[in-house]
mmCIF file of the C-alpha atoms, coordinates in Angstrom:
data_MODEL
# 
_entry.id   MODEL 
# 
loop_
_atom_site.group_PDB 
_atom_site.id 
_atom_site.type_symbol 
_atom_site.label_atom_id 
_atom_site.label_alt_id 
_atom_site.label_comp_id 
_atom_site.label_asym_id 
_atom_site.label_entity_id 
_atom_site.label_seq_id 
_atom_site.pdbx_PDB_ins_code 
_atom_site.Cartn_x 
_atom_site.Cartn_y 
_atom_site.Cartn_z 
_atom_site.occupancy 
_atom_site.B_iso_or_equiv 
_atom_site.pdbx_formal_charge 
_atom_site.auth_seq_id 
_atom_site.auth_comp_id 
_atom_site.auth_asym_id 
_atom_site.auth_atom_id 
_atom_site.pdbx_PDB_model_num 
ATOM 1   C CA . MET A 1 1   ? -68.800 38.620  79.388 1.00 0.00 ? 1   MET A CA 1 
ATOM 2   C CA . GLY A 1 2   ? -71.947 37.879  77.657 1.00 0.00 ? 2   GLY A CA 1 
ATOM 3   C CA . SER A 1 3   ? -73.062 35.049  75.512 1.00 0.00 ? 3   SER A CA 1 
ATOM 4   C CA . GLY A 1 4   ? -74.375 37.225  72.763 1.00 0.00 ? 4   GLY A CA 1 
ATOM 5   C CA . PRO A 1 5   ? -73.211 37.366  69.174 1.00 0.00 ? 5   PRO A CA 1 
ATOM 6   C CA . ALA A 1 6   ? -69.811 38.821  68.333 1.00 0.00 ? 6   ALA A CA 1 
ATOM 7   C CA . PRO A 1 7   ? -69.720 42.379  67.181 1.00 0.00 ? 7   PRO A CA 1 
ATOM 8   C CA . ARG A 1 8   ? -70.402 42.691  63.485 1.00 0.00 ? 8   ARG A CA 1 
ATOM 9   C CA . GLY A 1 9   ? -67.057 44.308  62.627 1.00 0.00 ? 9   GLY A CA 1 
ATOM 10  C CA . ALA A 1 10  ? -64.985 41.610  64.383 1.00 0.00 ? 10  ALA A CA 1 
ATOM 11  C CA . THR A 1 11  ? -66.567 38.759  62.431 1.00 0.00 ? 11  THR A CA 1 
ATOM 12  C CA . ALA A 1 12  ? -66.150 40.531  59.137 1.00 0.00 ? 12  ALA A CA 1 
ATOM 13  C CA . ALA A 1 13  ? -62.499 41.326  59.912 1.00 0.00 ? 13  ALA A CA 1 
ATOM 14  C CA . ARG A 1 14  ? -61.767 37.701  60.770 1.00 0.00 ? 14  ARG A CA 1 
ATOM 15  C CA . GLY A 1 15  ? -63.428 36.560  57.544 1.00 0.00 ? 15  GLY A CA 1 
ATOM 16  C CA . ARG A 1 16  ? -61.415 39.029  55.454 1.00 0.00 ? 16  ARG A CA 1 
ATOM 17  C CA . THR A 1 17  ? -58.175 37.942  57.157 1.00 0.00 ? 17  THR A CA 1 
ATOM 18  C CA . ALA A 1 18  ? -58.898 34.275  56.486 1.00 0.00 ? 18  ALA A CA 1 
ATOM 19  C CA . LEU A 1 19  ? -59.816 35.037  52.878 1.00 0.00 ? 19  LEU A CA 1 
ATOM 20  C CA . LEU A 1 20  ? -56.655 37.129  52.427 1.00 0.00 ? 20  LEU A CA 1 
ATOM 21  C CA . ALA A 1 21  ? -54.471 34.360  53.918 1.00 0.00 ? 21  ALA A CA 1 
ATOM 22  C CA . ALA A 1 22  ? -56.038 31.729  51.635 1.00 0.00 ? 22  ALA A CA 1 
ATOM 23  C CA . GLY A 1 23  ? -55.527 34.006  48.637 1.00 0.00 ? 23  GLY A CA 1 
ATOM 24  C CA . LEU A 1 24  ? -51.876 34.586  49.494 1.00 0.00 ? 24  LEU A CA 1 
ATOM 25  C CA . THR A 1 25  ? -51.300 30.857  49.946 1.00 0.00 ? 25  THR A CA 1 
ATOM 26  C CA . ALA A 1 26  ? -52.905 30.046  46.596 1.00 0.00 ? 26  ALA A CA 1 
ATOM 27  C CA . THR A 1 27  ? -50.942 32.832  44.871 1.00 0.00 ? 27  THR A CA 1 
ATOM 28  C CA . THR A 1 28  ? -47.649 31.657  46.368 1.00 0.00 ? 28  THR A CA 1 
ATOM 29  C CA . LEU A 1 29  ? -48.345 28.050  45.421 1.00 0.00 ? 29  LEU A CA 1 
ATOM 30  C CA . THR A 1 30  ? -49.307 28.999  41.875 1.00 0.00 ? 30  THR A CA 1 
ATOM 31  C CA . ALA A 1 31  ? -46.197 31.168  41.439 1.00 0.00 ? 31  ALA A CA 1 
ATOM 32  C CA . THR A 1 32  ? -43.972 28.389  42.734 1.00 0.00 ? 32  THR A CA 1 
ATOM 33  C CA . LEU A 1 33  ? -45.480 25.824  40.398 1.00 0.00 ? 33  LEU A CA 1 
ATOM 34  C CA . LEU A 1 34  ? -45.305 28.133  37.405 1.00 0.00 ? 34  LEU A CA 1 
ATOM 35  C CA . ALA A 1 35  ? -41.699 29.053  38.140 1.00 0.00 ? 35  ALA A CA 1 
ATOM 36  C CA . GLY A 1 36  ? -40.774 25.394  38.179 1.00 0.00 ? 36  GLY A CA 1 
ATOM 37  C CA . CYS A 1 37  ? -42.678 24.611  34.994 1.00 0.00 ? 37  CYS A CA 1 
ATOM 38  C CA . ALA A 1 38  ? -41.829 27.701  33.024 1.00 0.00 ? 38  ALA A CA 1 
ATOM 39  C CA . GLY A 1 39  ? -38.134 27.757  33.838 1.00 0.00 ? 39  GLY A CA 1 
ATOM 40  C CA . PRO A 1 40  ? -35.533 27.323  31.136 1.00 0.00 ? 40  PRO A CA 1 
ATOM 41  C CA . THR A 1 41  ? -35.473 23.850  29.727 1.00 0.00 ? 41  THR A CA 1 
ATOM 42  C CA . ARG A 1 42  ? -32.159 22.104  29.432 1.00 0.00 ? 42  ARG A CA 1 
ATOM 43  C CA . ALA A 1 43  ? -31.274 18.789  27.955 1.00 0.00 ? 43  ALA A CA 1 
ATOM 44  C CA . PRO A 1 44  ? -30.601 16.268  30.696 1.00 0.00 ? 44  PRO A CA 1 
ATOM 45  C CA . ARG A 1 45  ? -26.953 15.646  31.360 1.00 0.00 ? 45  ARG A CA 1 
ATOM 46  C CA . THR A 1 46  ? -25.803 12.326  30.110 1.00 0.00 ? 46  THR A CA 1 
ATOM 47  C CA . ALA A 1 47  ? -22.814 10.553  31.487 1.00 0.00 ? 47  ALA A CA 1 
ATOM 48  C CA . PRO A 1 48  ? -20.067 9.752   29.023 1.00 0.00 ? 48  PRO A CA 1 
ATOM 49  C CA . ALA A 1 49  ? -20.041 6.201   27.812 1.00 0.00 ? 49  ALA A CA 1 
ATOM 50  C CA . PRO A 1 50  ? -17.902 3.976   30.004 1.00 0.00 ? 50  PRO A CA 1 
ATOM 51  C CA . ARG A 1 51  ? -14.535 3.102   28.606 1.00 0.00 ? 51  ARG A CA 1 
ATOM 52  C CA . THR A 1 52  ? -13.789 -0.543  28.179 1.00 0.00 ? 52  THR A CA 1 
ATOM 53  C CA . THR A 1 53  ? -10.359 -2.077  28.319 1.00 0.00 ? 53  THR A CA 1 
ATOM 54  C CA . PRO A 1 54  ? -9.565  -4.682  25.672 1.00 0.00 ? 54  PRO A CA 1 
ATOM 55  C CA . PRO A 1 55  ? -8.856  -8.113  27.202 1.00 0.00 ? 55  PRO A CA 1 
ATOM 56  C CA . GLN A 1 56  ? -5.250  -8.180  25.982 1.00 0.00 ? 56  GLN A CA 1 
ATOM 57  C CA . ALA A 1 57  ? -4.551  -4.772  27.568 1.00 0.00 ? 57  ALA A CA 1 
ATOM 58  C CA . LEU A 1 58  ? -6.146  -5.874  30.851 1.00 0.00 ? 58  LEU A CA 1 
ATOM 59  C CA . CYS A 1 59  ? -4.105  -9.083  30.806 1.00 0.00 ? 59  CYS A CA 1 
ATOM 60  C CA . ALA A 1 60  ? -0.887  -7.157  30.129 1.00 0.00 ? 60  ALA A CA 1 
ATOM 61  C CA . ALA A 1 61  ? -1.636  -4.632  32.887 1.00 0.00 ? 61  ALA A CA 1 
ATOM 62  C CA . LEU A 1 62  ? -2.328  -7.351  35.467 1.00 0.00 ? 62  LEU A CA 1 
ATOM 63  C CA . VAL A 1 63  ? 0.708   -9.445  34.555 1.00 0.00 ? 63  VAL A CA 1 
ATOM 64  C CA . THR A 1 64  ? 2.976   -6.383  34.420 1.00 0.00 ? 64  THR A CA 1 
ATOM 65  C CA . HIS A 1 65  ? 1.764   -5.200  37.831 1.00 0.00 ? 65  HIS A CA 1 
ATOM 66  C CA . TRP A 1 66  ? 2.321   -8.519  39.555 1.00 0.00 ? 66  TRP A CA 1 
ATOM 67  C CA . ALA A 1 67  ? 5.636   -9.085  37.803 1.00 0.00 ? 67  ALA A CA 1 
ATOM 68  C CA . GLY A 1 68  ? 6.780   -5.715  39.171 1.00 0.00 ? 68  GLY A CA 1 
ATOM 69  C CA . VAL A 1 69  ? 5.657   -6.649  42.673 1.00 0.00 ? 69  VAL A CA 1 
ATOM 70  C CA . VAL A 1 70  ? 7.472   -9.981  42.562 1.00 0.00 ? 70  VAL A CA 1 
ATOM 71  C CA . LEU A 1 71  ? 10.616  -8.468  41.019 1.00 0.00 ? 71  LEU A CA 1 
ATOM 72  C CA . GLY A 1 72  ? 10.629  -5.767  43.696 1.00 0.00 ? 72  GLY A CA 1 
ATOM 73  C CA . ALA A 1 73  ? 11.033  -8.389  46.401 1.00 0.00 ? 73  ALA A CA 1 
ATOM 74  C CA . GLY A 1 74  ? 14.344  -10.003 47.145 1.00 0.00 ? 74  GLY A CA 1 
ATOM 75  C CA . GLU A 1 75  ? 15.459  -13.172 45.387 1.00 0.00 ? 75  GLU A CA 1 
ATOM 76  C CA . GLY A 1 76  ? 13.566  -16.185 46.711 1.00 0.00 ? 76  GLY A CA 1 
ATOM 77  C CA . GLU A 1 77  ? 11.106  -14.140 48.810 1.00 0.00 ? 77  GLU A CA 1 
ATOM 78  C CA . ASP A 1 78  ? 7.357   -14.561 48.553 1.00 0.00 ? 78  ASP A CA 1 
ATOM 79  C CA . ALA A 1 79  ? 6.491   -11.020 47.550 1.00 0.00 ? 79  ALA A CA 1 
ATOM 80  C CA . THR A 1 80  ? 2.734   -11.245 47.954 1.00 0.00 ? 80  THR A CA 1 
ATOM 81  C CA . GLY A 1 81  ? 1.677   -14.265 49.967 1.00 0.00 ? 81  GLY A CA 1 
ATOM 82  C CA . LEU A 1 82  ? -1.223  -14.595 47.522 1.00 0.00 ? 82  LEU A CA 1 
ATOM 83  C CA . ASP A 1 83  ? -2.253  -17.276 45.107 1.00 0.00 ? 83  ASP A CA 1 
ATOM 84  C CA . TYR A 1 84  ? -3.038  -16.360 41.507 1.00 0.00 ? 84  TYR A CA 1 
ATOM 85  C CA . GLN A 1 85  ? -6.787  -16.123 42.096 1.00 0.00 ? 85  GLN A CA 1 
ATOM 86  C CA . SER A 1 86  ? -6.267  -13.726 44.999 1.00 0.00 ? 86  SER A CA 1 
ATOM 87  C CA . MET A 1 87  ? -4.203  -11.596 42.622 1.00 0.00 ? 87  MET A CA 1 
ATOM 88  C CA . GLY A 1 88  ? -7.161  -11.490 40.232 1.00 0.00 ? 88  GLY A CA 1 
ATOM 89  C CA . LEU A 1 89  ? -5.506  -13.647 37.589 1.00 0.00 ? 89  LEU A CA 1 
ATOM 90  C CA . SER A 1 90  ? -6.980  -16.446 35.531 1.00 0.00 ? 90  SER A CA 1 
ATOM 91  C CA . GLY A 1 91  ? -5.108  -19.710 35.128 1.00 0.00 ? 91  GLY A CA 1 
ATOM 92  C CA . ASP A 1 92  ? -3.769  -18.642 31.713 1.00 0.00 ? 92  ASP A CA 1 
ATOM 93  C CA . GLN A 1 93  ? -2.718  -15.231 33.030 1.00 0.00 ? 93  GLN A CA 1 
ATOM 94  C CA . ASN A 1 94  ? -0.876  -16.979 35.843 1.00 0.00 ? 94  ASN A CA 1 
ATOM 95  C CA . GLU A 1 95  ? 0.975   -19.131 33.307 1.00 0.00 ? 95  GLU A CA 1 
ATOM 96  C CA . ILE A 1 96  ? 1.922   -15.967 31.419 1.00 0.00 ? 96  ILE A CA 1 
ATOM 97  C CA . LEU A 1 97  ? 3.101   -14.369 34.676 1.00 0.00 ? 97  LEU A CA 1 
ATOM 98  C CA . ARG A 1 98  ? 5.270   -17.380 35.491 1.00 0.00 ? 98  ARG A CA 1 
ATOM 99  C CA . ALA A 1 99  ? 6.868   -17.340 32.029 1.00 0.00 ? 99  ALA A CA 1 
ATOM 100 C CA . VAL A 1 100 ? 7.394   -13.563 32.196 1.00 0.00 ? 100 VAL A CA 1 
ATOM 101 C CA . LEU A 1 101 ? 9.009   -13.858 35.632 1.00 0.00 ? 101 LEU A CA 1 
ATOM 102 C CA . GLU A 1 102 ? 11.329  -16.618 34.495 1.00 0.00 ? 102 GLU A CA 1 
ATOM 103 C CA . THR A 1 103 ? 12.690  -14.392 31.726 1.00 0.00 ? 103 THR A CA 1 
ATOM 104 C CA . ALA A 1 104 ? 12.691  -11.244 33.880 1.00 0.00 ? 104 ALA A CA 1 
ATOM 105 C CA . ARG A 1 105 ? 14.646  -12.903 36.695 1.00 0.00 ? 105 ARG A CA 1 
ATOM 106 C CA . ALA A 1 106 ? 17.368  -13.880 34.238 1.00 0.00 ? 106 ALA A CA 1 
ATOM 107 C CA . VAL A 1 107 ? 17.495  -10.276 33.002 1.00 0.00 ? 107 VAL A CA 1 
ATOM 108 C CA . ARG A 1 108 ? 17.592  -8.982  36.603 1.00 0.00 ? 108 ARG A CA 1 
ATOM 109 C CA . ARG A 1 109 ? 20.661  -11.085 37.379 1.00 0.00 ? 109 ARG A CA 1 
ATOM 110 C CA . THR A 1 110 ? 22.602  -9.617  34.463 1.00 0.00 ? 110 THR A CA 1 
ATOM 111 C CA . GLU A 1 111 ? 21.157  -6.136  33.922 1.00 0.00 ? 111 GLU A CA 1 
ATOM 112 C CA . GLY A 1 112 ? 19.370  -5.075  37.112 1.00 0.00 ? 112 GLY A CA 1 
ATOM 113 C CA . THR A 1 113 ? 15.823  -4.673  38.380 1.00 0.00 ? 113 THR A CA 1 
ATOM 114 C CA . ALA A 1 114 ? 14.831  -1.657  36.253 1.00 0.00 ? 114 ALA A CA 1 
ATOM 115 C CA . THR A 1 115 ? 15.735  -3.427  33.023 1.00 0.00 ? 115 THR A CA 1 
ATOM 116 C CA . ALA A 1 116 ? 14.026  -6.597  34.256 1.00 0.00 ? 116 ALA A CA 1 
ATOM 117 C CA . ARG A 1 117 ? 10.795  -4.650  34.837 1.00 0.00 ? 117 ARG A CA 1 
ATOM 118 C CA . GLU A 1 118 ? 10.928  -3.166  31.344 1.00 0.00 ? 118 GLU A CA 1 
ATOM 119 C CA . SER A 1 119 ? 11.566  -6.612  29.905 1.00 0.00 ? 119 SER A CA 1 
ATOM 120 C CA . ALA A 1 120 ? 8.652   -8.048  31.900 1.00 0.00 ? 120 ALA A CA 1 
ATOM 121 C CA . ALA A 1 121 ? 6.291   -5.342  30.607 1.00 0.00 ? 121 ALA A CA 1 
ATOM 122 C CA . ARG A 1 122 ? 7.257   -5.995  26.975 1.00 0.00 ? 122 ARG A CA 1 
ATOM 123 C CA . ASP A 1 123 ? 7.061   -9.763  27.422 1.00 0.00 ? 123 ASP A CA 1 
ATOM 124 C CA . ALA A 1 124 ? 3.659   -9.542  29.165 1.00 0.00 ? 124 ALA A CA 1 
ATOM 125 C CA . GLU A 1 125 ? 2.292   -7.368  26.382 1.00 0.00 ? 125 GLU A CA 1 
ATOM 126 C CA . ALA A 1 126 ? 3.489   -9.766  23.685 1.00 0.00 ? 126 ALA A CA 1 
ATOM 127 C CA . ARG A 1 127 ? 2.266   -12.907 25.457 1.00 0.00 ? 127 ARG A CA 1 
ATOM 128 C CA . CYS A 1 128 ? -1.145  -11.414 26.288 1.00 0.00 ? 128 CYS A CA 1 
ATOM 129 C CA . ALA A 1 129 ? -1.574  -10.171 22.723 1.00 0.00 ? 129 ALA A CA 1 
ATOM 130 C CA . ALA A 1 130 ? -0.782  -13.666 21.447 1.00 0.00 ? 130 ALA A CA 1 
ATOM 131 C CA . ARG A 1 131 ? -3.251  -15.218 23.891 1.00 0.00 ? 131 ARG A CA 1 
ATOM 132 C CA . HIS A 1 132 ? -6.063  -12.922 22.714 1.00 0.00 ? 132 HIS A CA 1 
ATOM 133 C CA . ARG A 1 133 ? -5.121  -12.785 19.028 1.00 0.00 ? 133 ARG A CA 1 
ATOM 134 C CA . SER A 1 134 ? -8.184  -14.751 17.890 1.00 0.00 ? 134 SER A CA 1 
ATOM 135 C CA . GLY A 1 135 ? -10.611 -13.217 20.384 1.00 0.00 ? 135 GLY A CA 1 
ATOM 136 C CA . THR A 1 136 ? -11.430 -14.057 23.956 1.00 0.00 ? 136 THR A CA 1 
ATOM 137 C CA . PRO A 1 137 ? -10.441 -17.588 24.966 1.00 0.00 ? 137 PRO A CA 1 
ATOM 138 C CA . THR A 1 138 ? -13.416 -19.776 25.795 1.00 0.00 ? 138 THR A CA 1 
ATOM 139 C CA . GLY A 1 139 ? -11.811 -22.650 27.646 1.00 0.00 ? 139 GLY A CA 1 
ATOM 140 C CA . GLY A 1 140 ? -13.897 -22.134 30.787 1.00 0.00 ? 140 GLY A CA 1 
ATOM 141 C CA . PRO A 1 141 ? -14.469 -19.579 33.521 1.00 0.00 ? 141 PRO A CA 1 
ATOM 142 C CA . TRP A 1 142 ? -10.927 -19.807 34.931 1.00 0.00 ? 142 TRP A CA 1 
ATOM 143 C CA . GLN A 1 143 ? -9.100  -20.208 31.648 1.00 0.00 ? 143 GLN A CA 1 
# 
């Protein structure tokens, strides 16, 4: 093997191959960019606006749920083992729950659990609506 220059044809072939590879890379890159830019334009998807629950409906749902849990337990049993804050209730909602349960327990003794649950739901709805009649109470964070 000599140390002389490479044959003229080999150098030219390597140069053409490198030029061809660079051209293909540039063409591919350009096509990719243009395809991304020139594609069909669509309006961005927007999520629907979140639904909000009115405070009186939230109050009624919470009180009705916990009244059902307590009524489902036997007489005198601690159905949940939770205090009102652990149940997610405010102090006023807890007072509503206690009043609803007092009435519902009387109904359960005379008419059964199913009727007591229906009574509790109606009573919770009425009491929560009355509590929120003039807007959201502002007696403090736990009121």
